Amino acid sequence: MALQHHHHHDPTNQGMFSAPHDPETSDDHAIVGPPLQSDEAKVLKSLIYPDDTYTSEGTYWADLPFGKQLAFNAKVDRAEAAKELRSTGYMIKEDPLSPVAWYFKNAVLPGAGLGLEGYVLFSIGNVTPLFAAVWPSCWKNYTVCTKTWVDAISYLEISGIIVGQIIVGFLGDGIGRRWGLIQDAIVMFIGLLMLVASWGTSLNGWVICYAWALFFYGIGVGGEYPMTATAAMENATGSGKVSTKEDRLHRGRKVTMAFLMQGWGQFFNQSLLIVLLLIFHHGSGNPPYSAVAAQWIFRVSFAIPALGTLWLVYYRYYKMPLASKTLNAVKKKARVTGYDVQSLNLTCKHFGGRLIATAGAWYANDVFFYGNKLFQSQFIAVISPGNKSVMTGWLWNLVNVGVSLCGYYLASFLIDNKFIGRKRLQQLGFLMDFVLFVVPGWDYSYYTTKAHIGAFQTMYFLSSFFNQFGPNSTTFLVAAEVYPTPVRATAHGVSAAAGKLGALTAAIVFTYTDIVEKFHFVPWFGLAGMIVTFIFLPDTTGLDLKEQERRFEYIRAGREQEYHGIAVHPHHLSVWERFRGAGKSYNPELDYIDKVKDIREEWTNRQAEKVASDDLIVFDDEYPSEIHEYFVRTSSVPVVQKKNTPLGGGVDSDETGNETGNEKNEKANR
């Protein structure tokens, strides 16, 4: 889309700006910012033109010709990888186990809730074959138990998750992230106690109790989706006005590292069930299985995560006091208490296409995701005909989970690469799943013969890999990333609920179809997901999250057309948004003028607040020291330095509540 040719005088009177051109033009016509020789430009360069997204001339990476885009981003990625390798080397030299501690803090703890829920939810499917083997009159023949209630186990579980995703998503935006995280853990803990203690005067009574316990537990699980995604993302971003390289280069990795704990939950559950079967079945995995052994296996398997969930309640209550910091800062600026209804209305108006993308793609993905799980029994029946052992199915599932974990980790590794990114990764995953399901469905009898069973097995495992490598990881990330902070949890919860409707669709349809019809039904959701992603999903890879917030502030103020920054760069907009003209206002020259004005205005307001609250400190923890010093020299705002207070910016506190540099300085002053 060609851009209008504008000329504006440099606010520093140092010359004319370069005129913007179309992002896809030649090397000699890349869009550049203003000259950087003025004092103002030199001081603000690191803030307005960070070197990981802008060239030394002030050109945004997406405005470069394609070849130079690849070269620029490859250089940035190599430098960042080298820095991380050096840091890892220093850590290992100082303490060989410190990388493990780093991973535990940055991936395991943020994703602990998803790990625990993944353990429990997939345990339901794993223990079902054991129940069917021990109580066939209840779980297979339905002579003792009502088939409706046995089927209701899956339906109530998914329904509980949907309720939690929607309700906790709204409450997480209205009350706060920290509250949502704590209540999720409490609900899941109580739900696990109900599962461990589930009983009845008859087998059918126990099934009913078991189903409602899963519904209650599912509410906590549902809330975990929007709360974990928003907390992990906002912790990576911070609540200050200054964006960070960590946000721009590693935001996707930070969120997906938390999400992949769901895969580890599945892995540990399946591993533990195998061990428990050997313990309580006298070292054998072969049938027949006793009712006593089955009771011990499933109750112990639920009791263990109950202990972990109780610890999670403690950790979130006492060690995550700042989980709502970013949300509170945004609400304070907008002068909003409670739920921000205005932001919800504006999001529906301006980002409705994105909701189609995140909800629609998640719906399509969960048909695939749960289709893969539901096909597991048929898959095992084909490769192990005549098998009666629960252990065989569990061992094959363990292999499948291992393959899935490879997909999770590779997605986490590549999701911030600007050439691959969220959108292409999601499209690739959908396309590959479409192919890997449609091929065996085209000639099922051919691929399930003994001579071609290897090909069938390979396609099944690859479908697991590409589902995690693509849409199952990306949908979790983008459903939080493409929306404004005030409604981020709501939008994520609604999108995730749409996904669970896809799971419910799969569960219901598969009840009334045979295996070949299932293979004919599922692939088209991969094709639909790819199309929805292409049309409606913007590519936010490498896009500064705070810049998206800045754009939303303009929208909130009714000045949408006055925003000219990179959040409306055509590269970061969906096909639908470009069609509607959202990218027409992109203009780096005008954006520079606006950014300088916005930054100075925010700094001035901040100083006024400090003076009004008697917090008279000359440094500001939201801006680097050299920028703060420049504003002090060129501003009439009164600032007073506290005795012994160092000049310079601080660092935001992390999610664990550790002291920041500013907190330590204040303690020293006191």
XYZ file of C-alpha atoms in Angstrom:
670
model
C 0.000 0.000 0.000
C 1.676 3.254 -1.095
C 2.069 5.989 1.489
C 1.402 9.686 1.028
C 4.475 11.891 0.468
C 4.841 14.384 3.323
C 7.412 17.038 4.223
C 7.707 18.330 7.763
C 10.346 20.506 9.340
C 12.583 18.887 11.900
C 11.471 20.071 15.351
C 15.168 20.591 16.150
C 15.572 22.789 13.014
C 18.354 20.535 11.795
C 16.948 19.945 8.330
C 14.201 18.161 6.497
C 12.903 14.701 7.238
C 13.272 12.039 4.571
C 10.048 11.307 2.785
C 8.431 7.950 3.473
C 7.848 5.454 0.696
C 6.288 2.078 0.372
C 8.002 -0.514 2.621
C 8.669 -2.783 -0.351
C 10.584 -0.177 -2.399
C 14.225 -0.373 -3.413
C 17.298 -0.056 -1.204
C 17.609 3.650 -1.957
C 14.081 4.480 -0.816
C 13.717 2.866 2.604
C 11.630 4.769 5.105
C 13.908 6.552 7.563
C 13.443 8.733 10.602
C 14.752 12.278 11.226
C 18.458 13.182 11.290
C 20.090 12.023 14.519
C 22.688 14.793 14.932
C 20.643 17.061 17.232
C 21.074 16.884 21.008
C 17.475 15.798 21.435
C 17.758 13.065 18.830
C 21.042 11.784 20.247
C 19.615 11.567 23.765
C 16.319 9.995 22.704
C 17.843 7.690 20.093
C 18.100 4.692 22.414
C 14.465 5.122 23.443
C 12.852 5.907 20.089
C 15.221 3.942 17.858
C 16.456 0.863 19.769
C 19.230 -0.815 17.795
C 17.511 -4.222 17.783
C 14.624 -2.916 15.657
C 16.012 0.179 13.896
C 19.071 0.740 11.727
C 21.654 3.357 12.672
C 19.858 5.745 10.269
C 16.566 5.316 12.143
C 14.876 2.975 9.655
C 12.477 0.404 11.089
C 13.461 -3.162 10.150
C 10.137 -3.848 8.395
C 10.723 -0.817 6.122
C 13.899 -2.341 4.713
C 13.896 -4.294 1.437
C 13.356 -8.017 2.072
C 17.002 -8.981 1.696
C 18.156 -6.288 4.093
C 15.406 -7.292 6.526
C 16.852 -10.790 6.680
C 20.404 -9.497 7.071
C 19.478 -6.971 9.781
C 17.425 -9.411 11.841
C 20.006 -12.178 11.469
C 22.658 -9.801 12.807
C 20.464 -8.877 15.794
C 19.635 -12.520 16.513
C 23.299 -13.580 16.319
C 24.337 -10.829 18.698
C 21.562 -11.724 21.144
C 22.353 -15.447 20.951
C 26.038 -14.736 21.565
C 25.149 -12.576 24.559
C 22.917 -15.272 26.021
C 25.580 -17.936 25.478
C 28.158 -15.759 27.236
C 25.758 -15.174 30.114
C 25.078 -18.905 30.355
C 28.809 -19.573 30.357
C 29.360 -17.080 33.179
C 26.493 -18.622 35.137
C 27.879 -22.145 34.735
C 31.364 -20.968 35.695
C 30.045 -19.355 38.870
C 27.543 -22.115 39.678
C 27.019 -25.173 37.400
C 23.402 -25.487 38.524
C 22.468 -21.826 38.057
C 20.978 -22.377 34.532
C 18.622 -24.912 36.105
C 17.594 -22.325 38.683
C 17.087 -19.765 35.907
C 14.856 -22.149 33.954
C 12.890 -23.018 37.079
C 12.251 -19.337 37.806
C 11.452 -18.254 34.222
C 9.568 -21.268 32.878
C 8.563 -23.762 35.565
C 7.146 -21.302 38.095
C 5.176 -19.139 35.592
C 3.788 -22.304 33.985
C 3.280 -24.358 37.148
C -0.496 -23.965 37.026
C -0.654 -25.136 33.418
C 1.665 -28.029 34.245
C -0.587 -29.179 37.063
C -3.779 -28.830 35.039
C -2.177 -30.607 32.087
C -1.264 -33.446 34.433
C -4.819 -33.804 35.729
C -6.813 -33.192 32.542
C -4.906 -35.714 30.494
C -4.961 -38.120 33.417
C -8.721 -38.377 32.861
C -8.196 -39.827 29.416
C -5.297 -41.987 30.580
C -7.175 -43.711 33.427
C -10.331 -44.330 31.355
C -8.925 -47.515 29.693
C -8.066 -48.797 33.186
C -11.606 -48.109 34.408
C -13.050 -49.855 31.332
C -10.845 -52.901 31.990
C -11.744 -53.107 35.711
C -15.441 -52.119 35.519
C -16.625 -53.057 31.983
C -20.255 -53.154 33.154
C -19.950 -49.438 33.946
C -17.468 -48.033 31.426
C -17.952 -50.337 28.436
C -21.247 -52.272 28.489
C -23.245 -49.683 30.489
C -25.293 -52.363 32.273
C -24.598 -50.878 35.710
C -23.850 -47.254 34.861
C -25.816 -44.882 32.675
C -24.051 -44.171 29.364
C -25.260 -40.596 29.546
C -23.344 -40.001 32.767
C -20.212 -41.750 31.515
C -20.258 -39.516 28.420
C -21.030 -36.512 30.635
C -17.589 -36.847 32.228
C -15.975 -35.369 29.110
C -18.776 -32.867 28.535
C -18.799 -31.539 32.113
C -15.013 -31.298 32.194
C -14.958 -29.176 29.044
C -17.981 -27.140 30.201
C -16.250 -26.303 33.475
C -13.184 -25.138 31.590
C -15.290 -22.896 29.336
C -17.029 -21.348 32.371
C -13.670 -20.664 34.025
C -12.102 -19.177 30.908
C -14.880 -16.671 30.382
C -15.659 -15.718 33.990
C -12.071 -15.556 35.270
C -11.015 -13.719 32.110
C -13.516 -10.949 32.914
C -12.664 -10.925 36.616
C -8.931 -10.970 35.886
C -9.336 -7.677 34.011
C -11.762 -6.262 36.551
C -10.146 -7.275 39.843
C -6.602 -8.110 38.820
C -4.189 -10.793 37.651
C -2.995 -11.677 41.130
C -6.512 -12.398 42.348
C -7.182 -14.546 39.312
C -3.995 -16.560 39.774
C -4.710 -17.200 43.460
C -8.356 -18.201 43.013
C -7.421 -20.532 40.132
C -5.012 -22.408 42.370
C -7.553 -22.598 45.216
C -10.326 -23.912 42.940
C -8.006 -26.512 41.411
C -6.865 -27.639 44.871
C -10.442 -28.096 46.096
C -11.326 -29.868 42.834
C -8.461 -32.313 43.329
C -9.626 -33.074 46.853
C -13.057 -33.829 45.387
C -11.507 -36.154 42.792
C -9.417 -37.996 45.375
C -12.441 -38.418 47.663
C -15.024 -39.128 44.928
C -17.327 -41.986 45.978
C -20.828 -43.300 45.656
C -23.164 -45.971 47.027
C -23.051 -47.518 43.543
C -20.731 -47.381 40.569
C -23.134 -45.035 38.814
C -23.176 -42.782 41.873
C -19.391 -42.665 41.836
C -19.408 -41.733 38.138
C -21.775 -38.839 38.857
C -19.595 -37.626 41.738
C -16.498 -37.983 39.555
C -18.085 -35.964 36.725
C -19.119 -33.033 38.934
C -15.707 -32.973 40.625
C -14.176 -32.594 37.167
C -16.587 -29.762 36.361
C -15.510 -27.876 39.482
C -11.843 -28.552 38.819
C -12.332 -27.426 35.220
C -13.383 -23.939 36.372
C -9.941 -23.466 37.903
C -8.283 -24.897 34.803
C -10.222 -22.526 32.567
C -9.143 -19.498 34.556
C -5.534 -20.650 34.366
C -5.401 -19.990 30.616
C -6.002 -16.202 30.569
C -4.244 -15.631 33.888
C -1.032 -17.465 33.027
C -0.835 -15.924 29.543
C -1.400 -12.340 30.691
C 0.827 -12.600 33.768
C 3.719 -14.148 31.818
C 3.418 -11.566 29.040
C 3.113 -8.538 31.294
C 5.954 -9.739 33.492
C 8.160 -9.918 30.382
C 7.055 -6.416 29.363
C 7.055 -4.577 32.672
C 4.823 -1.693 33.700
C 7.114 1.224 32.908
C 6.869 3.485 29.867
C 10.199 2.348 28.487
C 10.102 -0.848 26.484
C 12.819 -3.433 26.837
C 14.809 -5.614 24.483
C 13.542 -8.610 26.476
C 10.012 -7.723 25.421
C 10.815 -7.209 21.771
C 13.105 -10.203 21.267
C 11.903 -12.781 23.798
C 8.275 -12.059 24.699
C 6.994 -15.023 22.697
C 9.557 -17.373 24.163
C 8.723 -16.324 27.709
C 5.010 -17.018 27.262
C 5.428 -20.304 25.366
C 7.974 -21.567 27.916
C 5.240 -21.203 30.514
C 2.684 -22.849 28.224
C 4.834 -25.877 27.398
C 4.672 -26.890 31.058
C 1.320 -28.346 30.025
C 3.262 -30.879 27.978
C 5.458 -31.749 30.949
C 2.299 -32.210 33.018
C 1.109 -34.823 30.508
C 4.513 -36.500 30.525
C 4.753 -36.771 34.310
C 1.177 -38.012 34.614
C 1.691 -40.788 32.114
C 5.029 -41.742 33.675
C 3.543 -41.824 37.169
C 0.572 -43.929 36.086
C 2.945 -46.493 34.612
C 4.921 -46.609 37.874
C 1.751 -46.811 40.004
C 0.406 -49.672 37.892
C 3.610 -51.625 38.452
C 3.498 -50.876 42.199
C -0.140 -51.740 42.857
C -0.413 -54.544 40.293
C 2.487 -56.546 41.694
C 5.071 -55.441 39.129
C 3.015 -56.405 36.085
C 1.229 -54.320 33.496
C -0.851 -57.155 32.084
C -4.554 -57.844 32.762
C -6.655 -58.743 34.615
C -6.582 -55.702 36.905
C -8.140 -55.654 40.352
C -10.579 -53.010 41.570
C -8.352 -52.351 44.589
C -5.350 -51.632 42.373
C -7.424 -49.296 40.172
C -8.704 -47.397 43.217
C -5.188 -46.873 44.550
C -3.789 -45.858 41.174
C -6.272 -43.143 40.309
C -6.585 -41.715 43.834
C -2.831 -41.507 44.407
C -2.364 -40.036 40.920
C -4.738 -37.175 41.891
C -3.390 -36.751 45.433
C 0.146 -35.962 44.247
C -0.805 -32.885 42.154
C -3.063 -31.772 45.031
C 0.085 -31.256 47.114
C 1.707 -29.313 44.273
C -1.403 -27.167 43.841
C -1.501 -26.358 47.556
C 2.087 -25.123 47.273
C 1.017 -23.063 44.237
C -1.622 -21.301 46.370
C 1.106 -20.345 48.848
C 3.533 -19.195 46.141
C 1.031 -17.008 44.322
C -0.264 -15.427 47.514
C 3.062 -14.626 49.142
C 5.576 -14.491 46.277
C 3.683 -12.699 43.483
C 2.575 -9.380 44.991
C 3.146 -7.463 41.740
C 1.313 -9.704 39.275
C -1.256 -6.943 38.620
C 1.262 -4.096 38.393
C 0.969 -3.505 34.648
C -2.835 -3.646 34.659
C -3.030 -1.283 37.637
C -0.687 1.204 35.947
C -2.817 1.268 32.792
C -6.039 1.664 34.781
C -4.534 4.453 36.847
C -3.560 6.394 33.742
C -7.036 5.912 32.265
C -8.626 6.799 35.616
C -10.586 3.556 35.646
C -11.534 1.422 38.628
C -13.086 -1.985 38.253
C -13.772 -3.323 34.788
C -12.874 -1.046 31.857
C -16.072 -1.221 29.791
C -14.931 1.539 27.446
C -11.826 -0.448 26.498
C -13.975 -3.516 25.854
C -16.246 -1.566 23.512
C -13.292 -0.030 21.685
C -11.627 -3.433 21.349
C -14.745 -4.929 19.786
C -14.991 -1.968 17.412
C -11.347 -1.720 16.323
C -10.041 -5.257 16.875
C -13.054 -7.383 16.006
C -11.141 -9.056 13.195
C -8.490 -10.133 15.650
C -11.143 -11.789 17.792
C -12.223 -13.797 14.740
C -8.590 -14.822 14.288
C -7.828 -15.843 17.862
C -11.181 -17.478 18.622
C -11.643 -19.075 15.201
C -8.114 -20.451 14.975
C -8.284 -21.824 18.523
C -11.593 -23.529 17.735
C -10.080 -25.190 14.659
C -6.943 -26.153 16.548
C -8.753 -27.874 19.400
C -10.673 -30.070 16.976
C -7.246 -31.207 15.806
C -5.683 -31.368 19.262
C -8.423 -33.473 20.806
C -8.860 -35.374 17.573
C -5.280 -36.538 17.943
C -5.965 -37.685 21.505
C -9.210 -39.416 20.573
C -7.577 -41.203 17.648
C -5.038 -42.664 20.038
C -7.056 -45.789 20.837
C -7.591 -46.529 17.134
C -3.935 -45.821 16.456
C -2.875 -48.352 19.104
C -5.434 -50.876 17.889
C -3.919 -50.680 14.415
C -0.263 -50.983 15.419
C -0.914 -53.459 18.270
C -3.852 -55.627 17.115
C -5.433 -57.820 19.767
C -3.771 -55.889 22.577
C -5.605 -56.076 25.944
C -2.987 -54.413 28.136
C -3.450 -50.891 29.472
C 0.323 -50.635 29.755
C 0.803 -50.873 25.981
C -1.446 -47.893 25.374
C 0.259 -45.891 28.108
C 3.728 -46.567 26.717
C 2.699 -45.490 23.216
C 1.121 -42.362 24.690
C 4.358 -41.594 26.513
C 6.182 -41.673 23.178
C 3.535 -39.384 21.671
C 3.901 -36.892 24.527
C 7.669 -36.916 24.030
C 7.194 -36.050 20.357
C 4.783 -33.270 21.369
C 7.360 -31.810 23.771
C 9.833 -31.552 20.895
C 7.230 -29.476 19.066
C 6.631 -27.256 22.104
C 10.339 -26.510 22.535
C 11.037 -25.876 18.862
C 8.095 -23.460 18.738
C 9.467 -21.648 21.783
C 12.873 -21.443 20.095
C 11.609 -20.023 16.765
C 8.503 -18.049 17.699
C 10.398 -14.745 18.095
C 12.284 -15.130 14.816
C 10.911 -12.323 12.654
C 11.100 -14.333 9.427
C 9.093 -17.215 10.966
C 7.149 -15.627 13.799
C 3.696 -16.349 15.162
C 1.615 -16.068 11.991
C 3.722 -18.214 9.668
C 4.282 -20.769 12.398
C 0.544 -21.063 12.963
C -0.194 -21.369 9.243
C 2.497 -24.005 8.792
C 1.151 -26.078 11.686
C -2.398 -25.946 10.353
C -1.259 -26.873 6.831
C 0.828 -29.837 8.000
C -1.943 -31.167 10.234
C -4.357 -30.881 7.324
C -2.042 -32.947 5.128
C -1.181 -35.485 7.852
C -4.864 -36.202 8.528
C -6.206 -36.069 5.003
C -3.650 -38.524 3.587
C -4.549 -41.510 5.832
C -8.208 -40.555 5.588
C -7.982 -40.702 1.798
C -7.070 -44.390 1.862
C -7.395 -45.604 5.441
C -7.408 -49.312 4.587
C -4.124 -48.931 2.682
C -2.211 -47.232 5.502
C -3.506 -49.529 8.228
C -2.241 -52.703 6.578
C 0.783 -54.383 8.091
C 2.966 -53.422 5.120
C 2.296 -49.671 5.486
C 1.775 -49.342 9.217
C 5.113 -47.511 9.535
C 3.848 -44.677 7.361
C 0.630 -44.465 9.392
C 2.625 -44.371 12.620
C 4.920 -41.646 11.271
C 1.996 -39.452 10.188
C 0.345 -39.843 13.589
C 3.460 -38.735 15.473
C 4.146 -35.891 13.031
C 0.597 -34.610 13.538
C 1.384 -34.364 17.266
C 4.650 -32.562 16.550
C 3.215 -29.973 14.151
C 0.201 -29.323 16.352
C 2.483 -28.247 19.216
C 5.038 -26.642 16.899
C 2.277 -24.568 15.344
C -1.239 -23.588 16.415
C -1.418 -25.161 19.873
C 1.458 -22.932 21.048
C 0.765 -19.841 18.968
C -2.953 -19.569 19.759
C -2.116 -19.386 23.473
C 0.326 -16.533 22.826
C -1.456 -14.355 20.266
C -4.792 -14.477 22.101
C -3.153 -12.303 24.764
C -0.639 -10.423 22.635
C -2.841 -8.722 20.045
C -5.205 -7.029 22.536
C -4.879 -4.009 24.871
C -3.944 -4.560 28.514
C -7.332 -3.574 30.064
C -9.168 -6.394 28.238
C -6.324 -8.815 27.554
C -7.541 -11.518 29.952
C -11.122 -11.187 28.714
C -10.147 -11.580 25.062
C -7.848 -14.486 25.864
C -10.544 -16.200 27.923
C -13.162 -15.838 25.192
C -10.717 -17.128 22.574
C -9.731 -20.080 24.745
C -13.406 -20.847 25.396
C -13.976 -20.969 21.645
C -11.154 -23.487 21.532
C -12.846 -25.691 24.090
C -16.032 -25.512 22.028
C -13.903 -27.079 19.306
C -12.913 -29.827 21.731
C -16.561 -30.313 22.640
C -17.449 -30.487 18.947
C -14.849 -33.203 18.430
C -16.029 -35.169 21.475
C -19.690 -35.101 20.354
C -19.114 -35.755 16.646
C -16.683 -38.586 17.297
C -19.274 -40.326 19.456
C -21.464 -40.861 16.394
C -18.871 -41.497 13.658
C -16.560 -44.366 12.814
C -12.805 -44.070 12.438
C -12.771 -43.392 8.682
C -15.446 -40.685 9.009
C -13.384 -39.057 11.753
C -10.405 -38.839 9.408
C -12.671 -37.266 6.784
C -14.100 -34.771 9.294
C -10.991 -33.428 11.052
C -8.611 -32.257 8.260
C -10.838 -29.446 7.020
C -10.465 -27.626 10.318
C -6.752 -27.378 9.575
C -7.498 -25.784 6.230
C -10.067 -23.446 7.823
C -7.617 -22.483 10.578
C -4.948 -21.630 8.015
C -7.347 -19.409 6.053
C -8.640 -17.612 9.163
C -5.067 -17.023 10.300
C -4.031 -15.608 6.910
C -6.944 -13.153 6.682
C -7.535 -11.980 10.247
C -4.381 -12.503 12.344
C -1.771 -9.704 12.476
C 1.888 -10.632 12.810
C 3.070 -9.082 16.082
C 6.492 -10.774 16.037
C 9.086 -8.214 17.084
C 6.474 -5.512 17.603
C 6.988 -3.535 20.769
C 4.054 -4.373 23.057
C 4.147 -0.911 24.630
C 3.807 0.572 21.153
C 0.546 -1.315 20.794
C -0.538 0.197 24.102
C 0.434 3.639 22.821
C -1.749 3.133 19.752
C -4.663 2.105 21.966
C -4.247 5.292 24.014
C -4.767 7.282 20.812
C -7.841 5.170 20.012
C -9.192 5.695 23.507
C -8.746 9.443 23.132
C -10.633 9.411 19.828
C -7.459 10.233 17.862
C -6.955 6.983 15.955
C -5.965 8.722 12.694
C -3.359 10.795 14.539
C -1.365 7.707 15.457
C 1.465 7.160 12.943
C 3.660 4.541 14.655
C 4.819 1.023 13.864
C 1.732 -0.608 15.425
C -0.059 0.324 12.163
C 2.851 -0.643 9.951
C 1.395 -2.853 7.185
C 3.692 -5.687 8.256
C 2.040 -5.779 11.692
C -1.545 -5.617 10.448
C -3.730 -8.425 9.196
C -4.967 -8.617 5.620
C -8.399 -7.603 6.929
C -7.015 -4.573 8.791
C -5.021 -3.428 5.769
C -8.139 -3.814 3.627
C -10.003 -1.544 6.061
C -7.241 1.076 5.778
C -5.692 0.825 9.245
C -2.179 1.191 7.799
C -2.775 4.434 5.907
C -1.746 6.585 8.844
C 1.727 5.016 9.178
C 4.315 7.794 8.876
C 7.684 7.595 10.692
C 8.334 11.340 10.349
C 5.125 12.350 12.084
C 5.542 9.537 14.579
C 8.917 10.912 15.686
C 7.361 14.279 16.458
C 4.495 12.612 18.341
C 6.821 10.332 20.296
C 8.982 13.180 21.523
C 5.864 15.066 22.567
C 4.334 11.999 24.255
C 7.515 11.088 26.123
C 8.046 14.614 27.420
C 4.390 14.892 28.433
C 4.500 11.593 30.312
C 7.742 12.565 32.041
C 6.316 15.977 33.004
C 3.157 14.439 34.427
C 5.246 11.945 36.351
C 7.315 14.698 37.949
C 4.191 16.652 38.821
C 2.811 13.574 40.571
C 6.037 13.175 42.515
C 5.974 16.810 43.632
C 2.313 16.574 44.617
C 2.977 13.438 46.662
C 6.171 14.810 48.279
C 8.120 12.049 46.531
C 10.764 14.562 45.468
C 13.385 12.406 43.828
C 15.270 13.584 40.772
C 15.494 10.230 39.050
C 12.582 8.396 37.522
C 12.440 4.612 37.522
C 10.642 4.566 34.170
C 13.334 6.332 32.124
C 17.093 5.819 31.618
C 19.264 8.294 33.498
C 20.560 10.181 30.444
C 17.013 10.828 29.206
C 15.891 11.942 32.642
C 18.878 14.304 32.914
C 18.055 15.783 29.498
C 14.450 16.420 30.511
C 15.597 17.999 33.791
C 17.877 20.401 31.885
C 15.183 21.369 29.381
C 12.134 21.468 31.636
C 10.676 23.941 34.090
C 9.160 21.157 36.212
C 10.470 21.409 39.812
C 12.445 18.376 40.917
C 14.393 17.903 44.115
C 17.016 15.262 44.699
C 16.898 13.334 47.944
C 20.126 13.120 49.878
C 22.375 10.235 48.770
C 19.901 9.219 46.048
C 21.785 8.106 42.917
C 20.873 9.672 39.601
C 19.620 7.041 37.190
C 16.800 4.736 36.355
C 15.799 1.761 38.382
C 14.504 -1.630 37.427
C 10.991 -2.905 37.888
C 10.439 -5.539 40.525
C 9.993 -9.014 39.162
C 7.061 -11.358 39.640
C 8.643 -13.007 42.640
C 8.520 -9.761 44.590
C 12.309 -9.372 44.850
C 13.533 -5.880 45.690
C 14.272 -3.572 42.804
C 17.147 -1.116 42.611
C 14.832 1.763 43.563
C 13.392 -0.098 46.547
C 16.885 -0.760 47.842
C 17.814 2.922 47.357
C 14.740 4.037 49.270
C 15.565 1.673 52.121
C 19.099 3.058 52.212
C 17.756 6.608 52.343
C 15.474 5.709 55.225
